[in-house]
Amino acid sequence: MPRRSLPTSSAISTDPLELARRLLDEGEPSLSDLAARTGLSASHLQRRFRARFGLSPAEYLARKKLGTLKSALREGRDVTTALYDAGYGSPSRLYEQGASKLGMTPATYRAGGRGVAIRWTLVDTVLGRTLVAATERGICAVELGGDDSVLEQKLREEFPLAQLERVEAGRDDFLAPRLRAVAERLAGGDAEVPVDLLGTGFQQRVWDALMKIPAGETVSYAGLAQSLGAPRAARAVASACAHNRIAVVVPCHRVIRGDGSLGGYRWGLPRKQQLLARERG
C-alpha cells in the first residue's frame, strides 16, 4: 500500500516554514519577526508559507485563534473569558476577526448554532444514501449511511438550535451547485467543494492536512501527527479523523495505522477499503 512521504523530525527542525508554523503556534509573531527568525525575506516567507499550508502566516494565526475560541465556547465557557483566552484582546476584535468566520456570533455558536441557517438534503450517491448540509460559507456535513432518520439525527445533534431547512435535492438554487460538486467528489472526481470546517484549532489543522493528501496515497496517524509538528499526538489525530463530518471531501479515509492496517473509519471499514481501492485503481 503506498505511503505518503513525510519529513523526519530533523528535517522539520531545520525547515524554515515548519519553524515559522511552530512560532505561530506558540505565540503571535509579526511577519517581520518570522522573517528574522527563519532567515527568509518577508515576501519570500509569505509566498512559500502560503504555497505549503494554503494560508498566509496572518491567516494561519487567525485560524488558530478562531479554533481556540470555538473550542472554549463548545466547552461552555462564557464569551468574555473565551475571547481573551483566544487572544483577541477585546470584543470588537473578536467580532471583526472571529464572528464572520464562524458564520455566527460566538454566543450563537456556543448555543448550538441558534438561529444559523443550514440547508440540507438527502440524496442517493455512488456511496449510498448521503446527507449533505451547508451553511452560507460552505459544506458543513457530508454523512453517509443507510437510514435517513439516523443521518438527520446526526445533523440535529451537531446543531440542535440551528435553523435547519430541508430542501428538495437539485431544486434549491443555493444547495444545488454544492450538491453537484459533492456528488462528483463522492464519485471519484475532483470538483472543488467549498467547506465550512467547524471544530477546534487542532481539528482544523488535521482536516486541512487531510485535504492535502493526494488521492491514491496514504499516511499513518503517527506520520500525520509528526507532519503537524506534534509527534506525540497520534491519538489526537485519530480523534480528529473520527470527528470529521465531511466524508470523502475531507479524506480521513487516507489515514491508516503504522502497520498498514486500516484503523477506524466513521462510515465503516468496508467503505474505507472501497475508497482506497478505488483511488489506487
Short mmCIF file of C-alpha atoms in Angstrom, two decimals:
data_model
loop_
_atom_site.label_atom_id
_atom_site.label_comp_id
_atom_site.label_asym_id
_atom_site.label_seq_id
_atom_site.Cartn_x
_atom_site.Cartn_y
_atom_site.Cartn_z
CA MET A 1 0.00 0.00 0.00
CA PRO A 2 1.55 3.36 -0.99
CA ARG A 3 2.53 5.60 1.89
CA ARG A 4 2.93 9.34 1.73
CA SER A 5 6.47 10.50 2.38
CA LEU A 6 6.66 12.74 5.45
CA PRO A 7 9.53 14.84 6.82
CA THR A 8 11.67 13.44 9.59
CA SER A 9 11.96 15.24 12.93
CA SER A 10 15.43 16.54 11.99
CA ALA A 11 14.11 17.86 8.67
CA ILE A 12 11.25 19.60 10.44
CA SER A 13 13.66 21.28 12.86
CA THR A 14 15.69 22.82 10.01
CA ASP A 15 12.78 23.66 7.72
CA PRO A 16 12.16 27.45 7.88
CA LEU A 17 8.48 27.01 7.05
CA GLU A 18 7.96 24.48 9.83
CA LEU A 19 9.83 26.82 12.18
CA ALA A 20 7.51 29.66 11.17
CA ARG A 21 4.47 27.49 11.79
CA ARG A 22 5.76 26.47 15.21
CA LEU A 23 6.36 30.09 16.16
CA LEU A 24 2.78 30.91 15.13
CA ASP A 25 1.50 28.01 17.22
CA GLU A 26 3.43 29.28 20.23
CA GLY A 27 2.64 33.00 20.02
CA GLU A 28 1.68 35.91 17.77
CA PRO A 29 4.85 36.95 15.92
CA SER A 30 4.66 39.56 13.17
CA LEU A 31 5.72 38.76 9.62
CA SER A 32 8.97 40.66 10.17
CA ASP A 33 9.62 38.65 13.35
CA LEU A 34 9.09 35.41 11.44
CA ALA A 35 11.36 36.57 8.63
CA ALA A 36 14.14 37.39 11.10
CA ARG A 37 13.82 34.03 12.87
CA THR A 38 13.67 31.94 9.68
CA GLY A 39 16.28 33.81 7.66
CA LEU A 40 13.89 34.38 4.76
CA SER A 41 12.74 37.72 3.42
CA ALA A 42 9.22 38.68 4.44
CA SER A 43 7.89 38.42 0.88
CA HIS A 44 9.62 35.08 0.25
CA LEU A 45 8.35 33.68 3.54
CA GLN A 46 4.82 34.88 2.82
CA ARG A 47 4.81 33.28 -0.63
CA ARG A 48 6.33 29.96 0.42
CA PHE A 49 4.20 29.67 3.58
CA ARG A 50 1.01 30.10 1.55
CA ALA A 51 2.21 27.56 -1.04
CA ARG A 52 2.94 24.99 1.70
CA PHE A 53 -0.01 25.49 4.05
CA GLY A 54 -2.62 27.20 1.87
CA LEU A 55 -2.74 30.23 4.19
CA SER A 56 -0.63 33.30 4.81
CA PRO A 57 1.04 33.49 8.25
CA ALA A 58 -1.57 36.04 9.33
CA GLU A 59 -4.42 33.81 8.15
CA TYR A 60 -2.86 30.81 9.89
CA LEU A 61 -2.69 32.76 13.15
CA ALA A 62 -6.29 33.95 12.75
CA ARG A 63 -7.47 30.38 12.21
CA LYS A 64 -5.57 29.16 15.27
CA LYS A 65 -7.19 31.84 17.43
CA LEU A 66 -10.61 31.07 15.99
CA GLY A 67 -10.16 27.37 16.75
CA THR A 68 -9.23 28.17 20.35
CA LEU A 69 -12.30 30.37 20.65
CA LYS A 70 -14.68 27.77 19.25
CA SER A 71 -13.28 25.02 21.42
CA ALA A 72 -13.77 27.14 24.55
CA LEU A 73 -17.31 28.05 23.55
CA ARG A 74 -18.18 24.43 22.88
CA GLU A 75 -16.90 23.58 26.37
CA GLY A 76 -19.41 26.05 27.80
CA ARG A 77 -17.07 28.88 28.80
CA ASP A 78 -18.52 32.38 28.76
CA VAL A 79 -17.84 34.55 25.72
CA THR A 80 -15.77 37.20 27.54
CA THR A 81 -13.34 34.69 29.02
CA ALA A 82 -13.15 32.73 25.78
CA LEU A 83 -12.31 35.78 23.66
CA TYR A 84 -9.48 36.95 25.91
CA ASP A 85 -8.05 33.43 26.28
CA ALA A 86 -8.09 33.07 22.49
CA GLY A 87 -6.01 36.24 22.19
CA TYR A 88 -8.50 38.66 20.64
CA GLY A 89 -7.87 41.35 23.25
CA SER A 90 -11.29 42.98 23.02
CA PRO A 91 -14.86 42.17 22.00
CA SER A 92 -14.53 44.42 18.95
CA ARG A 93 -11.53 42.42 17.69
CA LEU A 94 -13.44 39.22 18.32
CA TYR A 95 -16.36 40.28 16.17
CA GLU A 96 -14.09 41.71 13.48
CA GLN A 97 -11.96 38.58 13.18
CA GLY A 98 -13.97 35.77 14.67
CA ALA A 99 -17.69 36.13 14.17
CA SER A 100 -17.59 36.39 10.38
CA LYS A 101 -15.52 33.19 10.14
CA LEU A 102 -17.80 31.33 12.50
CA GLY A 103 -20.71 32.24 10.25
CA MET A 104 -22.44 33.21 13.51
CA THR A 105 -21.69 35.13 16.68
CA PRO A 106 -19.61 33.28 19.31
CA ALA A 107 -22.54 33.15 21.71
CA THR A 108 -24.69 31.60 18.98
CA TYR A 109 -22.05 29.00 18.17
CA ARG A 110 -21.82 28.08 21.83
CA ALA A 111 -25.62 27.81 21.93
CA GLY A 112 -25.71 25.02 19.37
CA GLY A 113 -26.00 27.23 16.31
CA ARG A 114 -29.07 29.09 17.48
CA GLY A 115 -30.59 30.92 14.52
CA VAL A 116 -27.94 29.81 11.98
CA ALA A 117 -29.36 28.82 8.60
CA ILE A 118 -28.28 25.38 7.44
CA ARG A 119 -29.83 23.87 4.33
CA TRP A 120 -29.66 20.13 3.90
CA THR A 121 -30.94 17.31 1.76
CA LEU A 122 -30.76 13.55 1.35
CA VAL A 123 -29.67 12.02 -1.93
CA ASP A 124 -28.55 8.73 -3.42
CA THR A 125 -24.90 8.73 -4.49
CA VAL A 126 -22.40 6.13 -5.67
CA LEU A 127 -21.57 5.58 -1.99
CA GLY A 128 -25.19 5.09 -0.95
CA ARG A 129 -27.60 7.29 0.94
CA THR A 130 -25.98 10.64 1.72
CA LEU A 131 -26.90 13.73 3.74
CA VAL A 132 -25.36 16.97 2.51
CA ALA A 133 -25.66 20.18 4.56
CA ALA A 134 -24.27 23.66 4.05
CA THR A 135 -24.01 26.99 5.84
CA GLU A 136 -23.60 30.22 3.89
CA ARG A 137 -19.83 29.62 3.92
CA GLY A 138 -19.74 26.09 2.54
CA ILE A 139 -20.45 22.42 3.10
CA CYS A 140 -20.53 21.62 6.82
CA ALA A 141 -21.58 17.96 6.67
CA VAL A 142 -21.49 15.02 4.28
CA GLU A 143 -22.80 11.99 6.16
CA LEU A 144 -23.02 8.50 4.66
CA GLY A 145 -25.42 5.80 5.78
CA GLY A 146 -28.45 3.72 5.00
CA ASP A 147 -31.04 5.17 7.37
CA ASP A 148 -32.42 8.63 6.61
CA SER A 149 -33.60 9.21 10.16
CA VAL A 150 -30.17 8.41 11.60
CA LEU A 151 -28.47 10.76 9.15
CA GLU A 152 -30.86 13.57 10.04
CA GLN A 153 -30.41 12.93 13.77
CA LYS A 154 -26.64 13.30 13.45
CA LEU A 155 -27.09 16.74 11.89
CA ARG A 156 -29.56 17.83 14.56
CA GLU A 157 -27.23 16.70 17.33
CA GLU A 158 -24.41 18.78 15.86
CA PHE A 159 -26.51 21.95 15.53
CA PRO A 160 -29.50 21.42 17.83
CA LEU A 161 -30.67 25.05 17.75
CA ALA A 162 -29.85 25.96 14.16
CA GLN A 163 -32.47 26.81 11.57
CA LEU A 164 -32.31 23.54 9.71
CA GLU A 165 -34.15 23.65 6.42
CA ARG A 166 -34.56 20.52 4.38
CA VAL A 167 -34.71 21.27 0.67
CA GLU A 168 -35.51 19.15 -2.35
CA ALA A 169 -32.35 17.85 -3.94
CA GLY A 170 -31.45 19.67 -7.13
CA ARG A 171 -34.17 22.31 -6.87
CA ASP A 172 -32.65 24.72 -4.39
CA ASP A 173 -30.56 27.44 -6.04
CA PHE A 174 -28.25 27.67 -3.02
CA LEU A 175 -27.61 24.00 -2.34
CA ALA A 176 -27.93 22.53 -5.84
CA PRO A 177 -24.48 23.53 -7.21
CA ARG A 178 -22.80 22.49 -3.97
CA LEU A 179 -24.66 19.20 -4.07
CA ARG A 180 -23.46 18.51 -7.62
CA ALA A 181 -19.87 19.20 -6.59
CA VAL A 182 -20.14 16.87 -3.59
CA ALA A 183 -21.69 14.12 -5.74
CA GLU A 184 -18.81 14.41 -8.20
CA ARG A 185 -16.26 14.12 -5.40
CA LEU A 186 -18.02 11.08 -3.95
CA ALA A 187 -17.85 9.52 -7.41
CA GLY A 188 -14.08 10.00 -7.51
CA GLY A 189 -13.96 13.32 -9.37
CA ASP A 190 -12.01 16.43 -8.47
CA ALA A 191 -14.73 19.08 -8.29
CA GLU A 192 -13.93 21.98 -5.98
CA VAL A 193 -16.11 21.91 -2.88
CA PRO A 194 -16.17 24.93 -0.55
CA VAL A 195 -16.22 23.70 3.04
CA ASP A 196 -17.05 25.21 6.41
CA LEU A 197 -14.78 23.38 8.87
CA LEU A 198 -16.23 23.82 12.34
CA GLY A 199 -14.00 22.37 15.04
CA THR A 200 -11.12 23.06 17.40
CA GLY A 201 -7.90 24.60 16.16
CA PHE A 202 -6.13 21.23 16.19
CA GLN A 203 -9.01 19.51 14.41
CA GLN A 204 -8.93 22.15 11.69
CA ARG A 205 -5.18 21.65 11.24
CA VAL A 206 -5.71 17.90 10.87
CA TRP A 207 -8.59 18.36 8.42
CA ASP A 208 -6.60 20.86 6.39
CA ALA A 209 -3.70 18.39 6.25
CA LEU A 210 -6.03 15.60 5.15
CA MET A 211 -7.17 17.65 2.16
CA LYS A 212 -3.55 17.92 1.02
CA ILE A 213 -3.01 14.13 0.81
CA PRO A 214 -3.21 13.18 -2.88
CA ALA A 215 -5.70 10.54 -3.98
CA GLY A 216 -4.08 7.11 -4.06
CA GLU A 217 -1.69 7.90 -1.21
CA THR A 218 -1.99 7.17 2.50
CA VAL A 219 -0.31 8.35 5.67
CA SER A 220 -0.21 6.87 9.15
CA TYR A 221 -1.78 8.58 12.16
CA ALA A 222 1.69 8.95 13.69
CA GLY A 223 3.12 10.25 10.43
CA LEU A 224 0.41 12.86 10.11
CA ALA A 225 0.96 13.94 13.71
CA GLN A 226 4.68 14.31 13.00
CA SER A 227 4.00 16.40 9.90
CA LEU A 228 1.94 18.74 12.07
CA GLY A 229 4.85 19.19 14.45
CA ALA A 230 3.13 17.16 17.17
CA PRO A 231 4.81 13.73 17.04
CA ARG A 232 3.14 12.55 20.25
CA ALA A 233 -0.36 13.46 19.09
CA ALA A 234 -1.21 10.35 17.05
CA ARG A 235 -4.26 9.66 19.23
CA ALA A 236 -5.43 13.24 18.89
CA VAL A 237 -5.06 12.94 15.11
CA ALA A 238 -7.13 9.75 15.19
CA SER A 239 -9.77 11.55 17.25
CA ALA A 240 -9.88 14.46 14.80
CA CYS A 241 -10.35 11.99 11.95
CA ALA A 242 -13.19 10.33 13.86
CA HIS A 243 -14.88 13.71 14.34
CA ASN A 244 -14.66 14.68 10.67
CA ARG A 245 -18.22 15.26 9.44
CA ILE A 246 -17.42 15.79 5.75
CA ALA A 247 -16.92 12.37 4.22
CA VAL A 248 -14.51 11.96 1.27
CA VAL A 249 -14.21 15.71 0.66
CA VAL A 250 -12.11 15.81 3.84
CA PRO A 251 -10.45 12.45 3.13
CA CYS A 252 -9.84 10.92 6.53
CA HIS A 253 -10.04 7.52 4.80
CA ARG A 254 -6.45 8.14 3.63
CA VAL A 255 -5.09 7.80 7.16
CA ILE A 256 -4.13 4.29 8.27
CA ARG A 257 -2.20 2.63 11.08
CA GLY A 258 1.56 2.44 11.10
CA ASP A 259 1.46 -1.32 10.42
CA GLY A 260 -0.54 -0.75 7.23
CA SER A 261 -3.91 -1.90 8.62
CA LEU A 262 -6.90 0.33 8.01
CA GLY A 263 -7.61 1.53 11.55
CA GLY A 264 -11.03 3.05 12.16
CA TYR A 265 -13.48 4.90 9.95
CA ARG A 266 -16.61 6.81 10.91
CA TRP A 267 -18.55 5.39 7.99
CA GLY A 268 -17.39 1.77 8.29
CA LEU A 269 -14.23 -0.08 7.35
CA PRO A 270 -15.71 -1.73 4.22
CA ARG A 271 -16.38 1.72 2.80
CA LYS A 272 -12.87 2.89 3.71
CA GLN A 273 -11.42 -0.13 1.95
CA GLN A 274 -13.64 0.58 -1.06
CA LEU A 275 -12.50 4.19 -1.28
CA LEU A 276 -8.80 3.33 -1.01
CA ALA A 277 -9.10 0.56 -3.60
CA ARG A 278 -10.87 2.93 -5.99
CA GLU A 279 -8.21 5.61 -5.57
CA ARG A 280 -5.35 3.16 -6.03
CA GLY A 281 -7.01 1.93 -9.19
#
